[in-house]
Coordinates of C-alpha atoms in Angstrom, one line a residue:
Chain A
X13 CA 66.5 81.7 179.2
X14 CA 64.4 78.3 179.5
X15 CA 65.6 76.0 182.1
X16 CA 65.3 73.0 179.6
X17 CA 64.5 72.7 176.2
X18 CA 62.8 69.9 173.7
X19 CA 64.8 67.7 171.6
X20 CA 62.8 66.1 169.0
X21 CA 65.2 63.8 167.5
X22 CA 64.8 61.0 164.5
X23 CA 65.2 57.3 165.2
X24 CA 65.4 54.9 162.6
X25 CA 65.3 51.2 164.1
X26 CA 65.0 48.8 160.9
X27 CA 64.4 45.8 162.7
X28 CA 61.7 47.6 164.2
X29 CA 59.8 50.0 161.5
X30 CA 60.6 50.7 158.3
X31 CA 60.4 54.5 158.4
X32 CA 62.0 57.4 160.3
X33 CA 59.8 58.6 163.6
X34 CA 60.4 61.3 166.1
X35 CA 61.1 60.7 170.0
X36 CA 60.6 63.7 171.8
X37 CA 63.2 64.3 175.2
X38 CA 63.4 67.2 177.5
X39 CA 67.1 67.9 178.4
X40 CA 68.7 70.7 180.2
X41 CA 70.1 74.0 178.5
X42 CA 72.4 75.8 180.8
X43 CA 73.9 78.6 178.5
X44 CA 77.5 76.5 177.2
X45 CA 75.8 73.4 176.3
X46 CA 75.7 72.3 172.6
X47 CA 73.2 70.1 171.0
X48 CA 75.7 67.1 171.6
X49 CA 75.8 67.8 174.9
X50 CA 72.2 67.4 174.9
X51 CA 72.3 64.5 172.7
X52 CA 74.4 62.7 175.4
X53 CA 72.2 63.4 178.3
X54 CA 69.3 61.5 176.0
X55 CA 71.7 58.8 175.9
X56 CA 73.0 58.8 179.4
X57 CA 70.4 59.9 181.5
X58 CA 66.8 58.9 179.2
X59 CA 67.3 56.9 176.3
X60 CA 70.3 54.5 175.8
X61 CA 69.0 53.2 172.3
X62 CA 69.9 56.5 171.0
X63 CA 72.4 56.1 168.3
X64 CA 74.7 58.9 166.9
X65 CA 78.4 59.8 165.9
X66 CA 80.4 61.9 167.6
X67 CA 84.4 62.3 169.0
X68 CA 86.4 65.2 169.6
X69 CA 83.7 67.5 170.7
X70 CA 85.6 70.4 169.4
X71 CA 84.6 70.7 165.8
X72 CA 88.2 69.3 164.2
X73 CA 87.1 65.4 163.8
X74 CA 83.6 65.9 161.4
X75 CA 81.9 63.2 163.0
X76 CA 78.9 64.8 164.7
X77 CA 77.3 66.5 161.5
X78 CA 73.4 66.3 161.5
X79 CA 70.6 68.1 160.4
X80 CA 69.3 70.5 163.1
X81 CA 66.0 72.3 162.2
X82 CA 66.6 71.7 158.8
X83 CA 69.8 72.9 158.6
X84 CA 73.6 70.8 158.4
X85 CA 75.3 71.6 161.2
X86 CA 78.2 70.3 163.7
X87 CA 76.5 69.3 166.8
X88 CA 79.4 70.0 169.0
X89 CA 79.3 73.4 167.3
X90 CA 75.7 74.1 167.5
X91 CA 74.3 75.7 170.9
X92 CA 71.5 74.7 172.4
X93 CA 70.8 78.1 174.0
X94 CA 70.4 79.8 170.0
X95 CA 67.5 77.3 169.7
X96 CA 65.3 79.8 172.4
X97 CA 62.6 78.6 173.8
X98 CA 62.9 75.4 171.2
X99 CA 62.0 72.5 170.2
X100 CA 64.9 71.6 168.5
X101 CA 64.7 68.7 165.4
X102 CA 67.6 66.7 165.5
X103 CA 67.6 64.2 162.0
X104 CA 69.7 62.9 160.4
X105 CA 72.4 64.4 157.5
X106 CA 71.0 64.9 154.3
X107 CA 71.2 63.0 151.2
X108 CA 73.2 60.0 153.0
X109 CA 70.8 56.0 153.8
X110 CA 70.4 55.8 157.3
X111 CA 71.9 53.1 159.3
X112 CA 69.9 53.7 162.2
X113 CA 68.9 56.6 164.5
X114 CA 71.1 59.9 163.4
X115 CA 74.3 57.8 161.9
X116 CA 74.5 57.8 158.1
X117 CA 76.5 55.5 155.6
X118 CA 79.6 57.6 154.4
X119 CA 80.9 55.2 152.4
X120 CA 80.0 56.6 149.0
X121 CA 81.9 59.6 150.1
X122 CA 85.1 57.2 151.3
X123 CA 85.1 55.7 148.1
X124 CA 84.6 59.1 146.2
X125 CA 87.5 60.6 147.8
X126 CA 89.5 58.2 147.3
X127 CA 89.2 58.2 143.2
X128 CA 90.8 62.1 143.3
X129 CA 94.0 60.9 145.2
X130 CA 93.9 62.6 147.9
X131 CA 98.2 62.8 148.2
X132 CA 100.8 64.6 146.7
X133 CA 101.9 62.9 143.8
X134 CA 104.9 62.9 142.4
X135 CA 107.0 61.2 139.1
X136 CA 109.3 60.6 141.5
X137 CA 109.8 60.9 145.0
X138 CA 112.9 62.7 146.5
X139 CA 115.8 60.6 148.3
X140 CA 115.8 61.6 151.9
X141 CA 119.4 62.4 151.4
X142 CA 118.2 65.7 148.8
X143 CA 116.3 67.2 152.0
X144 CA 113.1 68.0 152.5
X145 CA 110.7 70.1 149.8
X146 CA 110.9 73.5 150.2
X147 CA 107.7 75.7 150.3
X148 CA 107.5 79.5 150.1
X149 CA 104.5 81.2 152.1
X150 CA 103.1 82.0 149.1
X151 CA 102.9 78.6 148.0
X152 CA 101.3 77.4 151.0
X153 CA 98.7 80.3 150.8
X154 CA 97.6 79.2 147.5
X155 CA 96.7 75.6 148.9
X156 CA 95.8 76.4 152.8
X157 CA 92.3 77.1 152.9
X158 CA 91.5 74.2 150.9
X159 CA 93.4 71.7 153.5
X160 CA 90.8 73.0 155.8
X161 CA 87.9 70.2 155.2
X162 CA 87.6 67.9 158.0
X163 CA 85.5 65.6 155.7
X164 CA 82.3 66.1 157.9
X165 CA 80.1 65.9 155.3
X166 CA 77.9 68.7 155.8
X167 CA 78.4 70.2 152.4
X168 CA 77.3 66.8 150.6
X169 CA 74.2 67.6 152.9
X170 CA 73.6 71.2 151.5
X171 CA 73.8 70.1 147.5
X172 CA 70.7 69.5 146.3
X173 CA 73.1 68.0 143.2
X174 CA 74.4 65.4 145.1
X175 CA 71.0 64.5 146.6
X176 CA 69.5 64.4 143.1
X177 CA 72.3 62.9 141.4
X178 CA 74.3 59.9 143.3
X179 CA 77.3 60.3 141.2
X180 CA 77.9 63.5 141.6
X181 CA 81.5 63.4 143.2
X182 CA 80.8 66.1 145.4
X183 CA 81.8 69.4 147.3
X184 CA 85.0 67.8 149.6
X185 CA 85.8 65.6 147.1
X186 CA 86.5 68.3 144.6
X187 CA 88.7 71.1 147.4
X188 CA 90.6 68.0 148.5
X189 CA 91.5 67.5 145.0
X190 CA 92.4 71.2 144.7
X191 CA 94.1 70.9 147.9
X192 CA 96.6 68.9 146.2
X193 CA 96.4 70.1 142.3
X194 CA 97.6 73.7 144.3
X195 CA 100.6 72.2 145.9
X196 CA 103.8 72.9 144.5
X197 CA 104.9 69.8 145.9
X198 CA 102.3 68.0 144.0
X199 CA 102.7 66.5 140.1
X200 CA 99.5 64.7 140.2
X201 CA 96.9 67.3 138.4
X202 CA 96.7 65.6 134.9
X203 CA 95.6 62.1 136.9
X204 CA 93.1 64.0 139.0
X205 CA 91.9 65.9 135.9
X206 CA 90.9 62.3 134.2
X207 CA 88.3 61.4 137.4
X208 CA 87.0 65.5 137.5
X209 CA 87.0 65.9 134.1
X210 CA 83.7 63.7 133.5
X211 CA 79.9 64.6 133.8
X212 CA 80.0 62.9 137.2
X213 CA 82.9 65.4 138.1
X214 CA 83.0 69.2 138.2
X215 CA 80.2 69.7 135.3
X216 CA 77.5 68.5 137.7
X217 CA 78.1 71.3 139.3
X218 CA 75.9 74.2 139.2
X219 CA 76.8 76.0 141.4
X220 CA 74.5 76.4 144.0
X221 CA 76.9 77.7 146.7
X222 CA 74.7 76.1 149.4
X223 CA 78.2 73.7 150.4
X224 CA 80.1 76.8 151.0
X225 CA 77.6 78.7 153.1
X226 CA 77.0 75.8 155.4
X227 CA 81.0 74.7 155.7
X228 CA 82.5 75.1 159.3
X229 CA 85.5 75.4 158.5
X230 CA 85.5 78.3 155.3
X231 CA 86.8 76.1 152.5
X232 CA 84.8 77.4 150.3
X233 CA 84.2 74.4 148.0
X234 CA 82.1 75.9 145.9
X235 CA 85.3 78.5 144.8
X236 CA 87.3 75.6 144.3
X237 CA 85.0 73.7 142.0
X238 CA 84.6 76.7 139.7
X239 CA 88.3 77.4 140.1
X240 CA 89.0 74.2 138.6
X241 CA 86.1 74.3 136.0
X242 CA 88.2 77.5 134.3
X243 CA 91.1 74.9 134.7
X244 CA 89.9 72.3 133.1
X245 CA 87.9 74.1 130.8
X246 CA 91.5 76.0 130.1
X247 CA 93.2 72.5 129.5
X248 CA 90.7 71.3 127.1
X249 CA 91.2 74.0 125.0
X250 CA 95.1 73.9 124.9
X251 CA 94.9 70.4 124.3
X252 CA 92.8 70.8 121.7
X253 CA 94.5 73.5 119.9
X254 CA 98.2 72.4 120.9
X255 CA 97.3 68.3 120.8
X256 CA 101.7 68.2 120.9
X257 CA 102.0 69.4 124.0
X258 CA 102.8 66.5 126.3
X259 CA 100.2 66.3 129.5
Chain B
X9 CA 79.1 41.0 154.6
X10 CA 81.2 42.6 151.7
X11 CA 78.8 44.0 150.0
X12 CA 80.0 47.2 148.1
X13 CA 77.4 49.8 149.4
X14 CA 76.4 52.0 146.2
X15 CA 73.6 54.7 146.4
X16 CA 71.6 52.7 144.1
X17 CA 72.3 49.0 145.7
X18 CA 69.4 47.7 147.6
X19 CA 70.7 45.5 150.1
X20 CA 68.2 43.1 151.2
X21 CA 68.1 43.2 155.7
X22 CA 70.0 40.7 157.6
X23 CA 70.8 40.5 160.9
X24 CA 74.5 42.4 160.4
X25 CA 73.0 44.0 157.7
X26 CA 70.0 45.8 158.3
X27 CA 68.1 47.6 155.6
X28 CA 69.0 51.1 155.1
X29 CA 66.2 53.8 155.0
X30 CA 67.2 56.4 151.7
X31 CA 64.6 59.4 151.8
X32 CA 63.5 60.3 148.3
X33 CA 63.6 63.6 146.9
X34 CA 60.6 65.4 146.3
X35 CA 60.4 67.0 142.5
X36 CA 59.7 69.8 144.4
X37 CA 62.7 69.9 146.0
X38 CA 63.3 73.5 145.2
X39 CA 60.5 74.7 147.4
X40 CA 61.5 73.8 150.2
X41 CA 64.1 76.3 151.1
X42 CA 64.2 79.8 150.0
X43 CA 67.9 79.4 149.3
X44 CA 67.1 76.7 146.6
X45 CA 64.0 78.3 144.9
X46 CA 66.3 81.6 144.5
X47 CA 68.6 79.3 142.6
X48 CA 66.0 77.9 140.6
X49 CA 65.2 81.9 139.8
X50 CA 68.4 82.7 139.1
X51 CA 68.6 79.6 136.6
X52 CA 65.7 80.7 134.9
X53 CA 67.0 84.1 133.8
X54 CA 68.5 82.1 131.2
X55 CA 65.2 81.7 129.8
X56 CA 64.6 85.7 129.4
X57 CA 68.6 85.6 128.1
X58 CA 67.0 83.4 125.1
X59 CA 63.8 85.5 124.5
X60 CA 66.0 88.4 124.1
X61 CA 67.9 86.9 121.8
X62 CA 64.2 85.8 119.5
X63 CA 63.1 89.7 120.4
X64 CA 66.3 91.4 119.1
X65 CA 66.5 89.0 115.8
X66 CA 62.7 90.4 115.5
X67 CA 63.7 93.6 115.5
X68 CA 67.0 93.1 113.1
X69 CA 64.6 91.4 110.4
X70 CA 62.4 94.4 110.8
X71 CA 64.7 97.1 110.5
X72 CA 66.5 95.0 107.2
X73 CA 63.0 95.3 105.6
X74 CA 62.3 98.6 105.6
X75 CA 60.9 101.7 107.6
X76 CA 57.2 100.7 107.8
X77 CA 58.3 97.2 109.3
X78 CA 60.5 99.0 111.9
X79 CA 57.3 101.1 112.7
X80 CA 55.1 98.3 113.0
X81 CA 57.4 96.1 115.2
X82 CA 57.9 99.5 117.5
X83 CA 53.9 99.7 117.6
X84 CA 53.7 95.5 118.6
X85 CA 56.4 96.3 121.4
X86 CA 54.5 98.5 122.9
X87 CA 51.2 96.3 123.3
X88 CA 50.4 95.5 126.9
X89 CA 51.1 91.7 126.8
X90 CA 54.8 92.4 125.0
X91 CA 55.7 95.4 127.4
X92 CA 54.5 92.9 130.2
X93 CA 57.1 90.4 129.4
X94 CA 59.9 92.9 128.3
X95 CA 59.1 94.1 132.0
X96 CA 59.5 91.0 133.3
X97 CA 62.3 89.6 131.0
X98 CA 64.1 92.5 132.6
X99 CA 63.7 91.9 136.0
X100 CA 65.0 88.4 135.7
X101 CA 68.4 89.6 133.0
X102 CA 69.3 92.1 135.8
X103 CA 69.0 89.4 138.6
X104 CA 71.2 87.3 136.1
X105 CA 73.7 89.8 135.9
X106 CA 74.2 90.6 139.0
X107 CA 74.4 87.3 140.2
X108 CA 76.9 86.7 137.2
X109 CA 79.2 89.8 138.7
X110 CA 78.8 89.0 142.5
X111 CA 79.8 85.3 141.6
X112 CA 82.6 85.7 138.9
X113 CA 85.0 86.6 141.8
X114 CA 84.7 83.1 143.2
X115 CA 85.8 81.0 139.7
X116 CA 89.3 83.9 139.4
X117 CA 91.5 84.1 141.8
X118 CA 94.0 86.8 140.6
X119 CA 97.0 87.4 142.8
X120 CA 98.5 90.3 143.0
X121 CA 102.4 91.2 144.5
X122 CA 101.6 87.4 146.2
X123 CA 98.2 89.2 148.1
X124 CA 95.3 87.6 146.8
X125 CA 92.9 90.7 144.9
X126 CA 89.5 91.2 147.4
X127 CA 86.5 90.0 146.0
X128 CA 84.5 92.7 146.4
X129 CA 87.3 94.7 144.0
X130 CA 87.2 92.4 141.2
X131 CA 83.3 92.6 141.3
X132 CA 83.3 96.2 141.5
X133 CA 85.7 96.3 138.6
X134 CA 82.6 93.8 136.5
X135 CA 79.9 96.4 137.5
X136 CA 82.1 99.1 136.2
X137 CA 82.4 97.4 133.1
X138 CA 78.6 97.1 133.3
X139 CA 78.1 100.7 133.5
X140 CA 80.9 101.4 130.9
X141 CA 79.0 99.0 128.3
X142 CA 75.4 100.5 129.3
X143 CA 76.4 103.7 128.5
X144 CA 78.2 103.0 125.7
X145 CA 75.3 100.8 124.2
X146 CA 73.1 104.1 125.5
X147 CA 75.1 106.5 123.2
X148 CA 75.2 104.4 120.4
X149 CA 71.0 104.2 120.5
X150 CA 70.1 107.4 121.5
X151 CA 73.1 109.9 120.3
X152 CA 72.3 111.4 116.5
Chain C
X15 CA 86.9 60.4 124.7
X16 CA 83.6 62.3 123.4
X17 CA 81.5 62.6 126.3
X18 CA 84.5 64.0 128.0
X19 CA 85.7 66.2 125.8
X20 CA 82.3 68.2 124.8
X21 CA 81.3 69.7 128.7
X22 CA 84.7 71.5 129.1
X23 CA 83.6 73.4 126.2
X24 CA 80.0 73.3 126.7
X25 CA 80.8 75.3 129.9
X26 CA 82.8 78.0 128.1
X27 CA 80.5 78.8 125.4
X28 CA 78.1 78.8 128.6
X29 CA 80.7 81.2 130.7
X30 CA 81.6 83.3 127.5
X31 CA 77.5 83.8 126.9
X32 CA 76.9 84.6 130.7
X33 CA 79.7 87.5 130.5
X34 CA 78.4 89.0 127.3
X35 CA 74.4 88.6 127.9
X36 CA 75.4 90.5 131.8
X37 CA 77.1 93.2 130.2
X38 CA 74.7 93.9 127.0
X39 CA 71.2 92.4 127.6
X40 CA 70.0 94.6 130.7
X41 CA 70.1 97.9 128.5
X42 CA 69.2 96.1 125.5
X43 CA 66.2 95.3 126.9
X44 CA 65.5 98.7 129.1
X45 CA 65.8 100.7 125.5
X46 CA 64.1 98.5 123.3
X47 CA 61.4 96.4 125.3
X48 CA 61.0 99.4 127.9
X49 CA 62.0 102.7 127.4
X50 CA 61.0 103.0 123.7
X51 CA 58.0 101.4 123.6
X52 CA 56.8 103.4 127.0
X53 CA 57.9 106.2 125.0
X54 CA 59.9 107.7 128.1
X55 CA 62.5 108.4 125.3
X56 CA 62.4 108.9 121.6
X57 CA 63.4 105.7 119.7
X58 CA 65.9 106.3 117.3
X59 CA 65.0 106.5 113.6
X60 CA 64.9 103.4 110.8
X61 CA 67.7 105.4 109.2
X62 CA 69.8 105.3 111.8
X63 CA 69.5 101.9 113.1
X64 CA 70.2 100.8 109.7
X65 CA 73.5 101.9 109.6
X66 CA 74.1 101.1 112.9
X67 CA 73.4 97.9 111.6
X68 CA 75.2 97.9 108.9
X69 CA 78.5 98.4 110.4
X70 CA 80.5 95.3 110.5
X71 CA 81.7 95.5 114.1
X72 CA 78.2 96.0 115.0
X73 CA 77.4 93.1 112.9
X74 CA 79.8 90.8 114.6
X75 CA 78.7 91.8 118.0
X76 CA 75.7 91.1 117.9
X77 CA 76.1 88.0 116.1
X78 CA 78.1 87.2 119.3
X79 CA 76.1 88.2 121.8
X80 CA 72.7 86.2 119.8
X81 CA 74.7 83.2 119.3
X82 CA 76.7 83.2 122.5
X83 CA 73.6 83.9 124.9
X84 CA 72.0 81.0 123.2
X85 CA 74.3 78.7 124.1
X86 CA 74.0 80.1 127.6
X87 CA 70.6 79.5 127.4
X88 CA 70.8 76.1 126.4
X89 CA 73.5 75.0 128.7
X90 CA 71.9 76.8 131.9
X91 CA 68.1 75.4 130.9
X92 CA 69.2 71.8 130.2
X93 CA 71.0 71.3 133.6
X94 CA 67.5 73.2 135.6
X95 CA 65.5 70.6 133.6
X96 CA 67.7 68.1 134.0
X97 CA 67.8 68.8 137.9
X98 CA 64.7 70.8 138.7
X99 CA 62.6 68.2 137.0
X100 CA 64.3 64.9 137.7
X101 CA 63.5 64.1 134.3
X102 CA 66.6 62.1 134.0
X103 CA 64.9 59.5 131.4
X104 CA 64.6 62.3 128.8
X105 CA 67.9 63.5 129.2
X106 CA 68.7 62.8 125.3
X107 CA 65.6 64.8 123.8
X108 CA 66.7 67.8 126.4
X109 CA 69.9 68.1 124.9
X110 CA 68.5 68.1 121.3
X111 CA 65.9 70.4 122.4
X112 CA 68.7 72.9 124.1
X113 CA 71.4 72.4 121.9
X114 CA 70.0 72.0 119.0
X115 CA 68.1 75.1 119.5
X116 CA 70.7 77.2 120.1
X117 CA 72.5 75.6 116.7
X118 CA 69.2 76.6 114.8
X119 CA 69.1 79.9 116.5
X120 CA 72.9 81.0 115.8
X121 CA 72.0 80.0 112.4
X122 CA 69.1 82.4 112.2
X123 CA 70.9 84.6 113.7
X124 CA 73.9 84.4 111.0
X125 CA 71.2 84.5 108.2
X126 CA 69.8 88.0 109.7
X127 CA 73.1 89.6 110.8
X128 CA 74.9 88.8 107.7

């Protein structure tokens, strides 16, 4: 086990250069530490410029995704010590502009998420005098795994969809929608169907599967996205052959 | 600055804005990782699924007109070039289907008594059906 | 209302294809583009296939599984194009050239199988 271990991470400093380039830092790698741990020895100990995103340090908040040797990972969730005898390439996520160094712009995402209305919605919302709603453990199974995301992006990294197509609306987006069109609690699945429903939606999709192999937290977006493809798919036929039936 | 960031909008660099750097994707994306060219594979089974289909409407217009035209298409599917890309069309139908059966578990979630139904069961139950159909198309060809 | 309304079923002609050209084309293929012409076994005779062919069910079938794994074909091939290729600008002739070959296909397909 190496005493320390080489970092070769990306900095992008557009009032500087105009391209990416690689700063290479030796930092420690006792057997616990994570990349971010390294990451903030760079930044306290060599290299204050350094630039990145991170919070809770315990793989709950999403903020520290990256790309480490190629691959989307959570750097509070990524040992240093797997890395061997290194280096280790730290870059930024995938398929997101850089705003300098390792921190992307997540506001396509922000914006994305928000058009599948991300909340239970209801026709009408129960008084607080009728109680609270009442859910079975069976009803919460069918929706649980998808409440899982923690929005770190790393699946947007992994589609080579969303990298080729901007508009795709993307892994997260799509399980948080399910999320909520599995609720019982929830009457908002025709509303949602109207943003998924289009060629920027679910039919981009082609399923690749690369989102759900690299999620940390087993959603498995790529099972909800052709879940709700049969769904869909399954609404568009009974509107078409029942047009009556009110939505 | 309120400038709505789209992936498409250049913003030009200002001092509380600076310019954003947005790698391009190669056209040969799909070499790059092995997980992405074994997609590309997988979507080009659909290709073989298509000659298949030109192959088999051969052979139906062969057999419609007569004995000697079955005969002779039987004689051109056996020269080396056809074989060759029967042999591969093959390869790349089987790597379809099985990717079809491993995936189909993923898009049906089928619950059963409130536990959801193992993956690897309703898979198994697709390459049952597979073997069920093979041997019935089998019987059909070669029995009598 | 159009746009929308054609990939839903776009996808299930695609799904519906997938299923049937899984479960059929593998053998299909191992007999007739294999095994027979190898001669590991003995193809079976004009007579025979005939009146396989001849029977409705048969007919229908295979009428499915031609026009069904065509549409499979063209749904799965336009989206690798359309991807694989960046070839974004020519996203218009694709889908003639994948749906509309399918279409002409089925058709053949009807003409042969009727």
């Amino acid at each position: 086990m190496p005493d320390t271990i080489k970092m070769q991470v990306a900095r992008y400093r557009p009032e500087q250069e105009a391209d990416l380039t690689f700063e290479e830092y030796e930092v420690p790698c006792p057997p616990d530490w994570v990349v971010l741990d390294g990451l903030n020895y760079i930044k306290d100990q060599l290299d204050g410029t350094l630039s990145f995103r991170w919070s809770c340090r315990m793989g709950i908040c999403g903020s520290c995704g990256m790309t480490v040797n190629g691959e989307p990972k959570l750097t509070c969730a990524t040992f240093l010590a797997d890395y061997g005898e290194g280096p280790v390439r730290l870059e930024p996520l995938t398929n997101f502009p850089v705003v300098r160094d390792l921190v992307v712009e997540v506001t396509d995402f922000m914006e994305k998420l928000t058009s599948v209305k991300p909340w239970i919605v209801r026709e009408a919302e129960k008084p607080l005098s009728e109680g609270e709603y009442l859910q079975t453990p069976e009803e919460l199974e069918a929706y649980k795994q998808y409440s899982m995301c923690i929005n770190c992006l790393l699946c947007y990294a992994a589609c080579p969809i969303y990298g080729l197509e901007p508009d795709f609306i993307g892994p997260a987006a799509i399980a948080l929608a399910q999320r909520y069109n599995l609720d019982s609690r929830d009457e908002g699945a025709a509303e949602r169907m109207d943003v998924l429903s289009e060629h920027a939606g679910i039919w981009g999709c082609t399923f690749v599967g690369e989102c759900t192999r690299v999620c940390p937290k087993n959603v498995d977006p790529a099972g909800a996205i052709q879940r709700y493809k049969l769904t869909a798919a399954l609404e568009t036929v009974k509107a078409f052959v029942m047009p009556w039936s009110s939505r | 600055m309120t400038e709505r960031p789209t992936h498409t909008a250049r913003p030009t660099h200002t001092e509380y804005h600076p310019r954003w750097l947005r790698p391009h994707m190669s056209t040969y994306w799909w070499l790059k990782r092995w997980a992405h060219l074994s997609f590309i594979l997988r979507e080009l089974s659909s290709v073989f699924v298509a000659w298949f289909v030109v192959y088999f409407l051969m052979l139906v217009r062969a057999v419609n007109t007569g004995a000697a035209n079955y005969e002779q298409f039987l004689d051109w599917s056996a020269r080396p070039a056809i074989l060759l890309v029967n042999l591969v069309a093959l390869a790349f139908v089987t790597l379809h289907a099985v990717t079809w059966f491993n995936l189909a578990p993923k898009a049906m979630v089928v619950r059963l008594r409130g536990e959801r139904v193992p993956a690897l069961l309703i898979a198994g139950s697709n390459y049952l059906a597979w073997a069920v159909v093979s041997a019935g198309v089998a019987w059909l060809l070669l029995a009598g | 209302m159009a746009r929308r309304s054609l990939e839903p079923l776009l996808w299930i002609l695609f799904s519906a294809g997938g299923v049937l050209s899984a479960l059929l084309v593998p053998s299909l293929i191992f007999f007739f583009g294999v095994a027979f012409p190898l001669e590991w076994l003995t193809p079976p005779t004009h007579g025979h296939l005939e009146a396989l062919l001849g029977h409705p069910v048969t007919r229908a079938v295979a009428f499915l599984l031609c026009t069904l794994s065509l549409f499979h074909w063209a749904h799965r091939f336009r989206y690798t194009l359309y991807d694989g290729l960046q070839i974004k600008h020519l996203n218009e002739v694709i889908n003639v050239l994948c749906y509309g070959g399918a279409i002409a296909g089925s058709i053949a397909a009807a003409y042969l199988l009727r």
